[in-house]
Amino acid sequence: MNITRRHLLILLPAAAVAWESVLAGTPEEAPNYKKTDHWWGMLIDIPKCIGCGNCVRACQAENDVPDGFFRTWVERYHVEDWNLANPEVISPDGGKEGFPSVAEDSNGKYFFVPKLCNHCADSPCTQVCPVGATFISPDGVVLVDQTYCMGCAYCVQACPYGCRYIHPQKRVADKCTLCYHRITKGLTTACCEACPTGARQLADLKNPKDPIHAFLKTHTVQVLKPQMATGAKVFYNALDGSVR
Amino acid sequence: MPGVEGFMYPNEVSLYWSVLIVLYPYITGLVAGAFILASLVRVFRVEAVGPTYRLALLTALAFLIVAPMPLQLHLGHPERSFEMYLTPHRTSAMAMFGFVYLWYLMAVLTVEIWLDYRGDIVMMSQTTRGWRRLLYRVLTLGSANVSERALHIDERVGWFITLIGVPSAILLHGYVGFIFGSIKANPWWSSPLMPVVFIFSAMVSGIAAVLLLYMAMMRLRREPIDMRCVDTIAQYMLYIFIIDFSLEMLDLIHRIYEADESFRSLDFMVHTKLWSSQVVLQICIGTLVPIVLVGLVQVTRLSSAVRKRIYAISGSLTLIGVLAMRWNVVIGGQLFSKSFLGYTTYKMGLATREGLLVSIALIILPLFILAALVKLLPPWPQKRQEAAAASAPAH
Amino acid sequence: MSIFRDAGHLFRLAGVYLAGTLLFLVVRAVVVPHSFGQYGHYRGAAIAEIAAKPLHFAGHQTCEACHSDVARTKASGMHAHVNCEACHGPLAKHAADPSIDPGKPDVATLCVRCHAASAARPKDFPQVDADQHADGVPCNTCHQPHSPAIGPASAASGGAK
């Protein structure tokens, strides 16, 4: 049984990725991946998020995120009636283990907001890097060259969304890579893979066949803090005005 | 979460810029301020402050040497900091620091000091012995030409360097303000007034530092303090302080009146976490008291002994006030959440790499460097006269 | 010509600075990584290095390559859109070497993570008050996780293991 499964694996297209090199981490990209053919972003469907924390745990498992820091996290908003200016927000341990149950509030509403790097097209973080250690890749992903970063934390200060941190052991800037090591191999991100409800969808904005284009036609979407004019590429469906 | 009130984005709980980043604009500001004071003599021909000219230059140099140290200590990988020179990112205000700093250190301050001291250096390379003789000989760059004409050229070139130096000093510190003022993500920092406020507070602190150093050194040397000199310095400090305070109040009033999305959050912070360091220390003790004290000297007739005391007290309070201002900008800008829904707490280490002891050492270090510089390149007029007597064709 | 003689020390100073600048340019040419500037103001080789990081989640396509039976069961049920590793956790190691035991998820903590009743959750999402609903009986006594609805559809596709 094991042998046939293994043979099957070798024959299948997904296996064309060549598991050995994928797992060994050889510095080669997937054979057919062309950086200029993609422009990556994400769609987050707030009404679908159940606050299970799967994405946070998946991200930490996939990317060795240090304790107490988050490449992605989930916030729970509680907004009373029309009081958009004063939401009550919690994110215990980044929502990693979910959220405490709440009873119905006749006067307000609850909802979850998953957060991650917005992979801004006009990113304020890459703008301020003094040495060119963080950058927007040709396929629109904001990355950190951790062998070049000197750990000044200017980028951390410049991010309006709190998506960056200094890795306590590596002493360099760390952040969401949009699972660059996965999406360049035809896989989705760890958070999207682990999301049970499809609340998170990786989106290739350059690919006309990507389902995001049909979705955007029929839904009201917004980015976080649009007044910051960062060209954020993480789009939120049905984002409440209280979210910041 | 300990130390957190309300909601912080999870990555915001710990501060990324420590007390060392408070010291960096503070020390850089002292440099810029001391240089501006020196330029008063040279460019603006304020002869009354002449006795502090050389001391101001050496003070600027001593602090400028220390200025990058807090930055280096704070970096996660200091060994990579040279990348700022190798591959500077043009859109980064911080990358420009490397060049502005180098320009200011190498092209302005060092050259001006060298030109001004060249006559003394040549003389000392002949009168001293041992390693000092060697050092002075190296500093002459192998040219012992101190002819009247050569010194006249030095005088003209030095004047020109000072002329370039004034905008350079303003650039050096204005850019430090821009590092903070240009961060649109942070409403506490993001303000076009930030560089201007930084420049004026820098001038105030630098002038106060030289004033204190001059009075202290005269006391140590048991020499009389030139009262016309310190009166004039204090006057300049007062005027610039009034401009600085007006700008800071303008910024505050503007924020209160506009009351944008961040206002309630920042207002709460000023009334709680920053109350003692901002309102009490920076505004009341560190600004209003020295302004009133030095202002009092202008409108009353006080004995020189009282004036000296007033200058010593207001100078010290000014230095504390400007340090508090840097603290409130740097630390205050990280205490509130960019979601405007919560606050965190800064816990300063004691003996850590970015802790209190290192900070104190970094503030004291420039004084030791200054002491060494004063030994090597004595700024006192008596020595200069002796030098003039020793080497025939001096100024 | 005396102007040149009397300004001689200035030329010496200029010489020192020029030498310093030249030295810097030489060091710069040697030290800056070769791929710097390949795509923009950064080390181009960094992109490939980041892309070469090891995987932990194999991706459901890979799982389904071998576990086609489970994939079929799942496709017709309520969990059709829940990917394998959402519950089973990251299993790239198992995919590379099937002899590595992937272990079994703990239903006691797993199911309630999504299905514990909370007013914060979307109204149309199935939720239960675990204590009242099952009275301590494990979820998979009645529900087959790969096709959790109770009824003929679930029974026909294999049932609980």
PDB file of C-alpha atoms in Angstrom, chain B residues 45-190:
ATOM      1  CA  ARG B  45      30.307  88.195  14.526  1.00  0.00           C
ATOM      2  CA  VAL B  46      28.898  88.059  18.043  1.00  0.00           C
ATOM      3  CA  GLU B  47      32.203  88.843  19.672  1.00  0.00           C
ATOM      4  CA  ALA B  48      30.940  88.665  23.240  1.00  0.00           C
ATOM      5  CA  VAL B  49      30.723  84.881  23.090  1.00  0.00           C
ATOM      6  CA  GLY B  50      34.267  84.618  21.686  1.00  0.00           C
ATOM      7  CA  PRO B  51      35.731  82.936  24.806  1.00  0.00           C
ATOM      8  CA  THR B  52      33.558  79.880  24.187  1.00  0.00           C
ATOM      9  CA  TYR B  53      34.285  79.515  20.474  1.00  0.00           C
ATOM     10  CA  ARG B  54      36.896  76.790  20.676  1.00  0.00           C
ATOM     11  CA  LEU B  55      35.235  75.102  23.631  1.00  0.00           C
ATOM     12  CA  ALA B  56      31.967  74.927  21.667  1.00  0.00           C
ATOM     13  CA  LEU B  57      33.747  73.326  18.709  1.00  0.00           C
ATOM     14  CA  LEU B  58      35.453  70.724  20.902  1.00  0.00           C
ATOM     15  CA  THR B  59      32.158  70.039  22.719  1.00  0.00           C
ATOM     16  CA  ALA B  60      30.447  69.473  19.390  1.00  0.00           C
ATOM     17  CA  LEU B  61      33.207  67.076  18.332  1.00  0.00           C
ATOM     18  CA  ALA B  62      33.148  65.153  21.631  1.00  0.00           C
ATOM     19  CA  PHE B  63      29.404  64.606  21.424  1.00  0.00           C
ATOM     20  CA  LEU B  64      29.488  63.888  17.705  1.00  0.00           C
ATOM     21  CA  ILE B  65      31.936  61.035  18.282  1.00  0.00           C
ATOM     22  CA  VAL B  66      29.497  59.519  20.795  1.00  0.00           C
ATOM     23  CA  ALA B  67      26.317  60.209  18.751  1.00  0.00           C
ATOM     24  CA  PRO B  68      26.320  56.949  16.741  1.00  0.00           C
ATOM     25  CA  MET B  69      27.132  54.768  19.761  1.00  0.00           C
ATOM     26  CA  PRO B  70      23.570  54.467  21.128  1.00  0.00           C
ATOM     27  CA  LEU B  71      22.448  53.547  17.610  1.00  0.00           C
ATOM     28  CA  GLN B  72      25.102  50.865  17.302  1.00  0.00           C
ATOM     29  CA  LEU B  73      24.264  49.426  20.713  1.00  0.00           C
ATOM     30  CA  HIS B  74      20.579  49.296  19.863  1.00  0.00           C
ATOM     31  CA  LEU B  75      20.994  47.516  16.510  1.00  0.00           C
ATOM     32  CA  GLY B  76      20.261  43.813  16.377  1.00  0.00           C
ATOM     33  CA  HIS B  77      23.301  43.383  14.119  1.00  0.00           C
ATOM     34  CA  PRO B  78      25.720  46.279  14.630  1.00  0.00           C
ATOM     35  CA  GLU B  79      28.266  44.525  12.431  1.00  0.00           C
ATOM     36  CA  ARG B  80      25.948  45.161   9.479  1.00  0.00           C
ATOM     37  CA  SER B  81      25.588  48.898  10.059  1.00  0.00           C
ATOM     38  CA  PHE B  82      28.251  49.628   7.456  1.00  0.00           C
ATOM     39  CA  GLU B  83      25.623  48.589   4.890  1.00  0.00           C
ATOM     40  CA  MET B  84      24.218  52.097   5.352  1.00  0.00           C
ATOM     41  CA  TYR B  85      27.256  53.359   3.460  1.00  0.00           C
ATOM     42  CA  LEU B  86      27.511  50.441   1.053  1.00  0.00           C
ATOM     43  CA  THR B  87      23.908  50.281  -0.109  1.00  0.00           C
ATOM     44  CA  PRO B  88      22.098  53.351   1.234  1.00  0.00           C
ATOM     45  CA  HIS B  89      18.396  53.311   0.437  1.00  0.00           C
ATOM     46  CA  ARG B  90      17.564  56.662  -1.075  1.00  0.00           C
ATOM     47  CA  THR B  91      13.987  56.745   0.237  1.00  0.00           C
ATOM     48  CA  SER B  92      15.085  56.165   3.840  1.00  0.00           C
ATOM     49  CA  ALA B  93      15.666  59.134   6.111  1.00  0.00           C
ATOM     50  CA  MET B  94      17.813  56.909   8.284  1.00  0.00           C
ATOM     51  CA  ALA B  95      20.130  55.958   5.415  1.00  0.00           C
ATOM     52  CA  MET B  96      20.896  59.617   4.883  1.00  0.00           C
ATOM     53  CA  PHE B  97      22.100  59.858   8.482  1.00  0.00           C
ATOM     54  CA  GLY B  98      25.268  58.044   7.590  1.00  0.00           C
ATOM     55  CA  PHE B  99      26.134  60.627   4.988  1.00  0.00           C
ATOM     56  CA  VAL B 100      24.968  63.690   6.843  1.00  0.00           C
ATOM     57  CA  TYR B 101      26.908  62.481   9.861  1.00  0.00           C
ATOM     58  CA  LEU B 102      30.041  61.787   7.870  1.00  0.00           C
ATOM     59  CA  TRP B 103      29.774  65.093   6.037  1.00  0.00           C
ATOM     60  CA  TYR B 104      29.354  66.942   9.285  1.00  0.00           C
ATOM     61  CA  LEU B 105      32.143  65.094  11.086  1.00  0.00           C
ATOM     62  CA  MET B 106      34.719  65.016   8.309  1.00  0.00           C
ATOM     63  CA  ALA B 107      33.954  68.002   6.115  1.00  0.00           C
ATOM     64  CA  VAL B 108      32.756  70.506   8.679  1.00  0.00           C
ATOM     65  CA  LEU B 109      33.756  69.955  12.271  1.00  0.00           C
ATOM     66  CA  THR B 110      37.144  68.282  11.858  1.00  0.00           C
ATOM     67  CA  VAL B 111      38.261  70.695   9.149  1.00  0.00           C
ATOM     68  CA  GLU B 112      37.129  73.751  11.076  1.00  0.00           C
ATOM     69  CA  ILE B 113      38.900  72.617  14.227  1.00  0.00           C
ATOM     70  CA  TRP B 114      42.004  71.662  12.268  1.00  0.00           C
ATOM     71  CA  LEU B 115      42.191  74.998  10.497  1.00  0.00           C
ATOM     72  CA  ASP B 116      41.607  76.923  13.699  1.00  0.00           C
ATOM     73  CA  TYR B 117      44.208  74.959  15.649  1.00  0.00           C
ATOM     74  CA  ARG B 118      46.742  74.505  12.880  1.00  0.00           C
ATOM     75  CA  GLY B 119      49.054  77.176  14.172  1.00  0.00           C
ATOM     76  CA  ASP B 120      48.953  75.606  17.647  1.00  0.00           C
ATOM     77  CA  ILE B 121      49.405  72.108  16.250  1.00  0.00           C
ATOM     78  CA  VAL B 122      52.512  73.110  14.313  1.00  0.00           C
ATOM     79  CA  MET B 123      53.879  74.888  17.364  1.00  0.00           C
ATOM     80  CA  MET B 124      53.143  71.938  19.652  1.00  0.00           C
ATOM     81  CA  SER B 125      54.652  69.473  17.195  1.00  0.00           C
ATOM     82  CA  GLN B 126      57.894  71.319  17.842  1.00  0.00           C
ATOM     83  CA  THR B 127      57.642  71.927  21.589  1.00  0.00           C
ATOM     84  CA  THR B 128      56.255  68.607  22.867  1.00  0.00           C
ATOM     85  CA  ARG B 129      57.945  65.240  23.200  1.00  0.00           C
ATOM     86  CA  GLY B 130      57.132  61.554  22.914  1.00  0.00           C
ATOM     87  CA  TRP B 131      53.775  60.294  21.630  1.00  0.00           C
ATOM     88  CA  ARG B 132      52.244  63.763  21.771  1.00  0.00           C
ATOM     89  CA  ARG B 133      54.901  65.081  19.428  1.00  0.00           C
ATOM     90  CA  LEU B 134      54.164  62.187  17.084  1.00  0.00           C
ATOM     91  CA  LEU B 135      50.450  62.854  17.249  1.00  0.00           C
ATOM     92  CA  TYR B 136      50.823  66.555  16.503  1.00  0.00           C
ATOM     93  CA  ARG B 137      53.213  65.798  13.679  1.00  0.00           C
ATOM     94  CA  VAL B 138      50.642  63.514  12.107  1.00  0.00           C
ATOM     95  CA  LEU B 139      48.020  66.222  12.578  1.00  0.00           C
ATOM     96  CA  THR B 140      50.178  68.751  10.701  1.00  0.00           C
ATOM     97  CA  LEU B 141      49.926  66.429   7.672  1.00  0.00           C
ATOM     98  CA  GLY B 142      53.584  67.173   7.113  1.00  0.00           C
ATOM     99  CA  SER B 143      53.120  70.866   6.501  1.00  0.00           C
ATOM    100  CA  ALA B 144      54.650  73.283   9.001  1.00  0.00           C
ATOM    101  CA  ASN B 145      53.673  76.308   6.976  1.00  0.00           C
ATOM    102  CA  VAL B 146      52.297  78.850   9.411  1.00  0.00           C
ATOM    103  CA  SER B 147      53.255  81.936   7.437  1.00  0.00           C
ATOM    104  CA  GLU B 148      50.975  84.938   7.777  1.00  0.00           C
ATOM    105  CA  ARG B 149      49.624  84.282   4.336  1.00  0.00           C
ATOM    106  CA  ALA B 150      48.948  80.602   5.070  1.00  0.00           C
ATOM    107  CA  LEU B 151      47.136  81.474   8.291  1.00  0.00           C
ATOM    108  CA  HIS B 152      45.159  84.120   6.429  1.00  0.00           C
ATOM    109  CA  ILE B 153      44.072  81.468   3.945  1.00  0.00           C
ATOM    110  CA  ASP B 154      43.100  79.226   6.878  1.00  0.00           C
ATOM    111  CA  GLU B 155      41.044  82.063   8.335  1.00  0.00           C
ATOM    112  CA  ARG B 156      39.145  82.612   5.080  1.00  0.00           C
ATOM    113  CA  VAL B 157      38.600  78.907   4.435  1.00  0.00           C
ATOM    114  CA  GLY B 158      37.565  78.386   8.074  1.00  0.00           C
ATOM    115  CA  TRP B 159      35.007  81.165   7.773  1.00  0.00           C
ATOM    116  CA  PHE B 160      33.621  79.529   4.651  1.00  0.00           C
ATOM    117  CA  ILE B 161      33.474  76.129   6.363  1.00  0.00           C
ATOM    118  CA  THR B 162      31.531  77.651   9.258  1.00  0.00           C
ATOM    119  CA  LEU B 163      29.198  79.220   6.738  1.00  0.00           C
ATOM    120  CA  ILE B 164      28.535  75.756   5.282  1.00  0.00           C
ATOM    121  CA  GLY B 165      28.517  74.365   8.814  1.00  0.00           C
ATOM    122  CA  VAL B 166      25.437  76.282   9.938  1.00  0.00           C
ATOM    123  CA  PRO B 167      23.069  74.722   7.385  1.00  0.00           C
ATOM    124  CA  SER B 168      24.905  71.408   7.911  1.00  0.00           C
ATOM    125  CA  ALA B 169      24.231  71.508  11.642  1.00  0.00           C
ATOM    126  CA  ILE B 170      20.600  72.333  10.946  1.00  0.00           C
ATOM    127  CA  LEU B 171      20.478  69.527   8.391  1.00  0.00           C
ATOM    128  CA  LEU B 172      22.089  67.090  10.821  1.00  0.00           C
ATOM    129  CA  HIS B 173      19.458  67.625  13.433  1.00  0.00           C
ATOM    130  CA  GLY B 174      16.535  68.542  11.192  1.00  0.00           C
ATOM    131  CA  TYR B 175      16.933  65.178   9.567  1.00  0.00           C
ATOM    132  CA  VAL B 176      16.780  63.514  12.996  1.00  0.00           C
ATOM    133  CA  GLY B 177      13.413  65.202  13.450  1.00  0.00           C
ATOM    134  CA  PHE B 178      12.414  64.038   9.980  1.00  0.00           C
ATOM    135  CA  ILE B 179      13.112  60.407  10.939  1.00  0.00           C
ATOM    136  CA  PHE B 180      10.216  60.729  13.373  1.00  0.00           C
ATOM    137  CA  GLY B 181       8.141  63.406  11.641  1.00  0.00           C
ATOM    138  CA  SER B 182       7.857  61.427   8.407  1.00  0.00           C
ATOM    139  CA  ILE B 183       6.287  58.293   9.916  1.00  0.00           C
ATOM    140  CA  LYS B 184       2.663  58.555   8.812  1.00  0.00           C
ATOM    141  CA  ALA B 185       1.773  55.410  10.747  1.00  0.00           C
ATOM    142  CA  ASN B 186       2.454  57.194  14.036  1.00  0.00           C
ATOM    143  CA  PRO B 187       0.304  60.266  14.726  1.00  0.00           C
ATOM    144  CA  TRP B 188       2.407  61.240  17.757  1.00  0.00           C
ATOM    145  CA  TRP B 189       5.421  61.651  15.464  1.00  0.00           C
ATOM    146  CA  SER B 190       3.931  62.505  12.110  1.00  0.00           C
TER     147      SER B 190
END
